[in-house]
Amino acid sequence: MSGEPSFTLDDQPVPFQDGQTIMEAARVAGVYIPHLCFNPDFAPHGSCRVCLVKVNGRPQAACTTPAVAGQVVQSEIEELQEIRRGILEMMFVEGNHICPACEKSGACQLQAVAYYVGMLAPRFTYFYPQRTLDASHPDAVIDFNRCILCELCVRASRDIDGKNVFAVQNRGLKAHLVINTPSGKLGATTFSITDKAAQVCPTGAILIKNRGYETPIGRRLYDRQPVNVVGDVAQVPESEGGRRHE
Amino acid sequence: MAESSTLAQTIHDIVQRHNSVPTRLLQILREVQDSLTWLSPEAIERVADEIGLSPDKVQRVAEFYSFLYTAPRGSYDILFSDNITDRMLGNRRLLRYLCDLLGVGIGQTRADNRVSIGVTSCTGLCDQGPAALVNGYALPRLDKPRLDRIAELINSQTPLSEWPQDFFEVTSNIRRADILLGRHFADGAALRAVLKRGSQAILEELIKSGLRGQGGAGYKLALKWISCHDAPGEVKYVVCNADEGEPGTFKDRVLMQEYADLVFEGMTLCGRVIGARQGFVYLRGEYRYLLDSLKATLQRRREIGLLGQSILGESGFDFDIDIHLGAGAYVCGEESALIESLEGKHGVPRIRPPFPTTHGYLNKPTVVNNVETFAVTAKIATEGGAWFASRGTAESKGTKLLSVSGDCERPGIYEYPFGVTVRRVLEDCGARDAQGIQMAGPAGHTISPKQYDRRICFDDLATGGSFMVFAKHRDILDGMRNFAHFFVHESCGFCTPCRVGTSLMRDLVDKVHTGHGARADLDEMRRLGRIMKAASHCGLGQTAPNSVLDSLDQFPEAWERRLRSTSYEPAFDLDAALSEARRLSGRDDPGAHLPDEQSDLVRLAKLLADQDAPMSDDERNLLGALP
Amino acid sequence: MSKLKVATCSLAGCFGCHMSILDLDERLFTLVDLVEFDRSPITDVKQIGYCDVGIIEGGVANAENVHVLREFRAHCKILISMGACAITGGVPAMRNRFTLKECLEESYISGAGLVDAQIPNDPEIPLLLSQVHPIHEVVKIDYFLPGCPPSADAIWTFLTQLLSGQPIALSYTQLHYD
Ligand SMILES: Cc1cc2nc3c(=O)[nH]c(=O)nc-3n(C[C@H](O)[C@H](O)[C@H](O)COP(=O)(O)O)c2cc1C
Ligand code: SF4
Ligand code: SF4
Ligand code: SF4
């Protein structure tokens, strides 16, 4: 048979074009692979590791692994969902995620992916780190307690907005997001809520002011349908409860 | 004012010396720190300005490497090597001793900014520890009298150049030599061979030799060189990985100290074969003391026509080598992180593919090989692939340098043909009562006596060369705890499973080691280990749980001995969690304390006495286990 | 079949989860046919006897929470962590970013309108832990039922599945953290 090359993803054939990753090909084919640091508008990053799949039996990140004809890719298997739950648990215990007190709740991709993989509780021991909240900007708040270091804001501000407002500093568990000004305050930057960087955060770390709790519970982005149906918060227009500006 | 203008001048001079090239950023920051003792915000700003980088990029590098300081340090900065082998030799006692002598706390800088003392990961002096670094220079064989002297020298502000030379004398301790260390090599022989026979013939010898990378992963050398040779592009690079960060490994140090010509010859050979004109040695910061002699060797090679333009008079055979110093980051031994670091950046591993052979240094095709690998290629070029392949096993040809340390009579370097048994090594090094071996470092395998007949080779026990012996009187868990802390310190923090997982693992190991663990914690370690192995971005996180997981299998009793007799224990110390409230309220009545829970046995006894009590499955299991 | 015994309690929580249990409405009648409530705010029984199932709302914030939680663990075959506070520490855990000293001084020393301000030291008042913790950091938990609170539907699904020995499978809208 000629035509486009393909691989199988959970036994379904997925066609791809040369140079595409497993994630991109699956996305085009409309097959969902859970992810957080991947955003189709950016080069793959590979840091959250939620998109872990098995490629010919070997665990690999779908977002960074090139598609190859004939590959056998597994995604929706219990072994991987278990690992993904573990990674999500790590994200929850690493920061301070108090969903009931978070404006983003219900429209948060971190939460939605955790629902998708069936995480009931972050069972690892909580770190309860001491992190801050910065409301110095007139239109936006950044709550570092909820940052999962996906670096989407870093990439968006640097590569698309050309502002380089965000950066990651230090290493290991001490790695953390910073604002690139001497004061470290968002208000001291040229950040604007129309920036790409304001539209990409998968969590409630970067929030637009004066817009909290606009949508009643039950009608929020992920209230009724899961993330695989609704899509990434950054891809859904604002009018529908997402982040994309029109 | 005057101070800031000297700072500006110092930085200007250093940056100029490096031609303001961003790829030299790490080297520049090292030198700035050498002059100023730390990288102040002002210094970082100046460096960024001089090179034309944004300050956050410079800050990123300054914060990433553990030998770069963004807070004031003493003009004498001492870092004690804290590998388990240093601990076996009593480094912690010495560390406290020196802190007391100098009146400074661990990890702190004395108020007069004269001295700071801290700890660092293994410095590669395991056969002559306990060791430390002073301003980056290695201090082997520490003991109390020597520390007394060091404290005097510091208090009298004696410059390092006037300290007794024997304080810095690093010995090689080559205990067993085979074809690599044992046979004479005439400088230039490999380069003459490649000129005489051509690159193709040398590649064929390398294929015939079956040589595999000696850094640990064991990738076929010839395939790597061919792939880089075939990669499109005019500009290519050769990189020698002398980061040697795996705790317990020090064979690359000995090669760089005693056989540098052989290593440089291998690199130059590679340059000729793949068509590269520039090579780099990435030398771990801990081996800083070797820098001057290595530079002198390079200069000598240039003078005798073995390096530089028209090598051996062959026009067009141009190749030179530059040495970059690392700055305390184990992850920079991973080849793509190493390349990032060579480019002057912080060392986060790249996404692979593409691999360095097509997209390496500055995105050009690059061969990265271990020090030992390069040394061996030079030998193969002169002696032939068949000669090399006559040693070793079917899948692992030739020999391997082992760095043997820990509880044995003769620590040092041992060269064996691949396939040697663990038992043989133990006999040779005089390890009479080994209860276990940590092979290939904390990322490798934990071996118990029933495995001593296993063979060291890629198809059985693969290793980069670390071989740490634990005698019977040791607690294996001391090692596991040391390793767990090592990975916390060295995780680059890029990906979730390793960034968070290494710290979770450390906390679990600490919990059990301090006698606060229960069986559920061992299960949790296994679950965590599975996630880290499968999901981490690079080899560091993928191998970080190995020693814990192996030891759970190989030394279950070492873990179980430490467990409380309960099936589940709190994640934190309950009574200690009340201490703040006790202090604030001034209470100390019984109600102001939370005693440990009664052991399972007491609880079961109560249950048995009480006929109404229903029993959980756990309890039934516990009862079943009773004698 | 004899009825299963169930106990419930609220530690550092807001009783919202218990309200949600009451929200079962007429299903409560079905429930009491299946189970007998032991210690619970619903029965006002203060001492827990041996139970099949214990349901805990709220995290662990003080010494008394620890005692009650241990009692429950010792008396219940199956222990369930219900709601965001039990599972993550929840809203009470927002104090974890402050020291206990800051918290107590804010409430008892520098608060408005205080006379003879002092930090309470009566032995009757349980001492606070330096941080609020989820209950699984103190005792073994067998099941988690998230939500703030979990909806009555989620509780119903959970309990009916648990009592009939099925694996727990909440529907998409029944699984949430808020
Ligand atoms: C965390 C980590 C650390 C590493 N450290 C070293 C090292 O210090 N030296 C080394 O040669 N290889 C190290 N490696 C392996 C390198 O990535 C690479 O495989 C090696 O340099 C290739 O050379 P070889 O084929 O000659 O062994 C490390 C790998 C990882 C994942
Ligand atoms: S960011 Fe998402 S997961 Fe975190 S607290 Fe907010 S809603 Fe919950
Ligand atoms: S603030 Fe949001 S977008 Fe930025 S790194 Fe953190 S989680 Fe990602
Ligand atoms: S596994 Fe991830 S966090 Fe760990 S060193 Fe590698 S890239 Fe960094």
mmCIF file of N, CA and C in Angstrom, chain A residues 131-192:
data_model
loop_
_atom_site.group_PDB
_atom_site.id
_atom_site.type_symbol
_atom_site.label_atom_id
_atom_site.label_comp_id
_atom_site.label_asym_id
_atom_site.label_seq_id
_atom_site.Cartn_x
_atom_site.Cartn_y
_atom_site.Cartn_z
ATOM 1 N N ARG A 131 6.029 29.952 48.732
ATOM 2 C CA ARG A 131 6.113 30.715 47.488
ATOM 3 C C ARG A 131 5.223 31.943 47.604
ATOM 4 N N THR A 132 5.402 32.866 46.664
ATOM 5 C CA THR A 132 4.699 34.136 46.803
ATOM 6 C C THR A 132 3.672 34.330 45.702
ATOM 7 N N LEU A 133 2.949 35.413 45.848
ATOM 8 C CA LEU A 133 1.947 35.809 44.884
ATOM 9 C C LEU A 133 2.280 37.258 44.531
ATOM 10 N N ASP A 134 2.173 37.594 43.272
ATOM 11 C CA ASP A 134 2.570 38.932 42.837
ATOM 12 C C ASP A 134 1.390 39.589 42.124
ATOM 13 N N ALA A 135 0.829 40.593 42.763
ATOM 14 C CA ALA A 135 -0.325 41.285 42.183
ATOM 15 C C ALA A 135 0.051 42.700 41.767
ATOM 16 N N SER A 136 1.339 42.910 41.512
ATOM 17 C CA SER A 136 1.811 44.269 41.236
ATOM 18 C C SER A 136 1.362 44.790 39.868
ATOM 19 N N HIS A 137 1.005 43.894 38.992
ATOM 20 C CA HIS A 137 0.599 44.312 37.650
ATOM 21 C C HIS A 137 -0.864 44.756 37.685
ATOM 22 N N PRO A 138 -1.216 45.841 36.961
ATOM 23 C CA PRO A 138 -2.597 46.318 37.034
ATOM 24 C C PRO A 138 -3.619 45.317 36.493
ATOM 25 N N ASP A 139 -3.230 44.494 35.534
ATOM 26 C CA ASP A 139 -4.221 43.637 34.873
ATOM 27 C C ASP A 139 -4.056 42.149 35.118
ATOM 28 N N ALA A 140 -2.966 41.761 35.760
ATOM 29 C CA ALA A 140 -2.729 40.318 35.906
ATOM 30 C C ALA A 140 -2.112 40.009 37.259
ATOM 31 N N VAL A 141 -2.328 38.768 37.703
ATOM 32 C CA VAL A 141 -1.728 38.289 38.946
ATOM 33 C C VAL A 141 -0.911 37.062 38.606
ATOM 34 N N ILE A 142 0.225 36.919 39.239
ATOM 35 C CA ILE A 142 0.925 35.648 39.107
ATOM 36 C C ILE A 142 1.095 35.022 40.482
ATOM 37 N N ASP A 143 0.588 33.804 40.597
ATOM 38 C CA ASP A 143 0.655 33.069 41.859
ATOM 39 C C ASP A 143 1.627 31.915 41.665
ATOM 40 N N PHE A 144 2.824 32.096 42.188
ATOM 41 C CA PHE A 144 3.886 31.109 41.962
ATOM 42 C C PHE A 144 3.572 29.769 42.621
ATOM 43 N N ASN A 145 2.616 29.759 43.550
ATOM 44 C CA ASN A 145 2.233 28.509 44.194
ATOM 45 C C ASN A 145 1.698 27.480 43.200
ATOM 46 N N ARG A 146 1.231 27.961 42.061
ATOM 47 C CA ARG A 146 0.546 27.073 41.119
ATOM 48 C C ARG A 146 1.358 26.801 39.861
ATOM 49 N N CYS A 147 2.604 27.246 39.854
ATOM 50 C CA CYS A 147 3.431 27.072 38.655
ATOM 51 C C CYS A 147 3.979 25.651 38.595
ATOM 52 N N ILE A 148 3.865 25.025 37.435
ATOM 53 C CA ILE A 148 4.387 23.666 37.261
ATOM 54 C C ILE A 148 5.628 23.654 36.373
ATOM 55 N N LEU A 149 6.199 24.814 36.103
ATOM 56 C CA LEU A 149 7.450 24.941 35.337
ATOM 57 C C LEU A 149 7.363 24.373 33.928
ATOM 58 N N CYS A 150 6.202 24.560 33.282
ATOM 59 C CA CYS A 150 6.092 24.093 31.901
ATOM 60 C C CYS A 150 6.835 25.023 30.959
ATOM 61 N N GLU A 151 7.177 26.197 31.437
ATOM 62 C CA GLU A 151 7.934 27.193 30.663
ATOM 63 C C GLU A 151 7.189 27.696 29.432
ATOM 64 N N LEU A 152 5.879 27.514 29.383
ATOM 65 C CA LEU A 152 5.151 28.057 28.227
ATOM 66 C C LEU A 152 5.161 29.576 28.245
ATOM 67 N N CYS A 153 4.980 30.176 29.423
ATOM 68 C CA CYS A 153 5.020 31.639 29.480
ATOM 69 C C CYS A 153 6.406 32.152 29.130
ATOM 70 N N VAL A 154 7.428 31.416 29.560
ATOM 71 C CA VAL A 154 8.807 31.805 29.254
ATOM 72 C C VAL A 154 9.000 31.812 27.747
ATOM 73 N N ARG A 155 8.564 30.719 27.122
ATOM 74 C CA ARG A 155 8.752 30.583 25.681
ATOM 75 C C ARG A 155 7.921 31.615 24.924
ATOM 76 N N ALA A 156 6.677 31.804 25.356
ATOM 77 C CA ALA A 156 5.798 32.738 24.646
ATOM 78 C C ALA A 156 6.348 34.155 24.731
ATOM 79 N N SER A 157 6.757 34.561 25.919
ATOM 80 C CA SER A 157 7.211 35.933 26.090
ATOM 81 C C SER A 157 8.520 36.166 25.339
ATOM 82 N N ARG A 158 9.383 35.183 25.355
ATOM 83 C CA ARG A 158 10.683 35.330 24.700
ATOM 84 C C ARG A 158 10.544 35.199 23.183
ATOM 85 N N ASP A 159 9.855 34.141 22.746
ATOM 86 C CA ASP A 159 9.893 33.812 21.316
ATOM 87 C C ASP A 159 8.798 34.492 20.506
ATOM 88 N N ILE A 160 7.687 34.810 21.129
ATOM 89 C CA ILE A 160 6.592 35.393 20.351
ATOM 90 C C ILE A 160 6.378 36.866 20.698
ATOM 91 N N ASP A 161 6.300 37.170 21.995
ATOM 92 C CA ASP A 161 6.087 38.567 22.377
ATOM 93 C C ASP A 161 7.372 39.390 22.281
ATOM 94 N N GLY A 162 8.514 38.715 22.250
ATOM 95 C CA GLY A 162 9.790 39.426 22.196
ATOM 96 C C GLY A 162 10.058 40.261 23.444
ATOM 97 N N LYS A 163 9.526 39.844 24.578
ATOM 98 C CA LYS A 163 9.679 40.648 25.801
ATOM 99 C C LYS A 163 10.554 39.990 26.860
ATOM 100 N N ASN A 164 10.644 38.677 26.804
ATOM 101 C CA ASN A 164 11.499 37.971 27.754
ATOM 102 C C ASN A 164 11.173 38.335 29.209
ATOM 103 N N VAL A 165 9.886 38.284 29.524
ATOM 104 C CA VAL A 165 9.445 38.687 30.860
ATOM 105 C C VAL A 165 9.735 37.616 31.913
ATOM 106 N N PHE A 166 9.676 36.341 31.506
ATOM 107 C CA PHE A 166 9.785 35.248 32.483
ATOM 108 C C PHE A 166 11.076 34.462 32.285
ATOM 109 N N ALA A 167 11.542 33.850 33.341
ATOM 110 C CA ALA A 167 12.697 32.963 33.240
ATOM 111 C C ALA A 167 12.635 31.940 34.371
ATOM 112 N N VAL A 168 13.378 30.858 34.186
ATOM 113 C CA VAL A 168 13.521 29.880 35.256
ATOM 114 C C VAL A 168 14.920 30.042 35.822
ATOM 115 N N GLN A 169 15.057 29.977 37.112
ATOM 116 C CA GLN A 169 16.369 30.059 37.743
ATOM 117 C C GLN A 169 16.590 28.874 38.664
ATOM 118 N N ASN A 170 17.874 28.645 38.996
ATOM 119 C CA ASN A 170 18.316 27.584 39.896
ATOM 120 C C ASN A 170 18.060 26.183 39.334
ATOM 121 N N ARG A 171 18.343 25.177 40.130
ATOM 122 C CA ARG A 171 18.225 23.814 39.601
ATOM 123 C C ARG A 171 17.585 22.883 40.625
ATOM 124 N N GLY A 172 17.273 21.675 40.158
ATOM 125 C CA GLY A 172 16.647 20.679 41.028
ATOM 126 C C GLY A 172 15.307 21.197 41.538
ATOM 127 N N LEU A 173 14.956 20.786 42.749
ATOM 128 C CA LEU A 173 13.685 21.228 43.313
ATOM 129 C C LEU A 173 13.689 22.731 43.593
ATOM 130 N N LYS A 174 14.884 23.329 43.554
ATOM 131 C CA LYS A 174 14.956 24.775 43.771
ATOM 132 C C LYS A 174 14.645 25.546 42.490
ATOM 133 N N ALA A 175 14.535 24.856 41.386
ATOM 134 C CA ALA A 175 14.204 25.541 40.140
ATOM 135 C C ALA A 175 12.863 26.249 40.315
ATOM 136 N N HIS A 176 12.777 27.491 39.868
ATOM 137 C CA HIS A 176 11.537 28.231 40.042
ATOM 138 C C HIS A 176 11.429 29.328 38.994
ATOM 139 N N LEU A 177 10.200 29.754 38.772
ATOM 140 C CA LEU A 177 9.934 30.803 37.800
ATOM 141 C C LEU A 177 10.242 32.161 38.425
ATOM 142 N N VAL A 178 10.851 33.034 37.631
ATOM 143 C CA VAL A 178 11.082 34.403 38.110
ATOM 144 C C VAL A 178 10.628 35.391 37.036
ATOM 145 N N ILE A 179 10.429 36.621 37.471
ATOM 146 C CA ILE A 179 10.127 37.709 36.557
ATOM 147 C C ILE A 179 11.432 38.460 36.321
ATOM 148 N N ASN A 180 11.703 38.708 35.043
ATOM 149 C CA ASN A 180 12.990 39.299 34.673
ATOM 150 C C ASN A 180 13.085 40.797 34.902
ATOM 151 N N THR A 181 12.995 41.211 36.147
ATOM 152 C CA THR A 181 13.280 42.614 36.459
ATOM 153 C C THR A 181 14.057 42.609 37.762
ATOM 154 N N PRO A 182 14.793 43.659 38.037
ATOM 155 C CA PRO A 182 15.545 43.686 39.299
ATOM 156 C C PRO A 182 14.620 43.493 40.504
ATOM 157 N N SER A 183 13.423 44.065 40.459
ATOM 158 C CA SER A 183 12.513 43.918 41.603
ATOM 159 C C SER A 183 11.832 42.558 41.601
ATOM 160 N N GLY A 184 11.887 41.856 40.462
ATOM 161 C CA GLY A 184 11.191 40.579 40.363
ATOM 162 C C GLY A 184 9.681 40.728 40.282
ATOM 163 N N LYS A 185 9.200 41.921 40.011
ATOM 164 C CA LYS A 185 7.748 42.165 40.017
ATOM 165 C C LYS A 185 7.204 42.241 38.586
ATOM 166 N N LEU A 186 6.063 41.614 38.412
ATOM 167 C CA LEU A 186 5.448 41.623 37.089
ATOM 168 C C LEU A 186 5.051 43.041 36.686
ATOM 169 N N GLY A 187 4.643 43.824 37.686
ATOM 170 C CA GLY A 187 4.219 45.195 37.411
ATOM 171 C C GLY A 187 5.325 46.062 36.835
ATOM 172 N N ALA A 188 6.572 45.636 37.012
ATOM 173 C CA ALA A 188 7.689 46.437 36.523
ATOM 174 C C ALA A 188 8.079 46.047 35.094
ATOM 175 N N THR A 189 7.329 45.143 34.489
ATOM 176 C CA THR A 189 7.654 44.708 33.125
ATOM 177 C C THR A 189 6.659 45.303 32.127
ATOM 178 N N THR A 190 6.905 45.033 30.869
ATOM 179 C CA THR A 190 5.986 45.504 29.827
ATOM 180 C C THR A 190 4.918 44.462 29.525
ATOM 181 N N PHE A 191 4.821 43.459 30.390
ATOM 182 C CA PHE A 191 3.830 42.392 30.199
ATOM 183 C C PHE A 191 2.426 42.978 30.020
ATOM 184 N N SER A 192 1.708 42.440 29.050
ATOM 185 C CA SER A 192 0.338 42.903 28.837
ATOM 186 C C SER A 192 -0.569 41.691 28.681
#
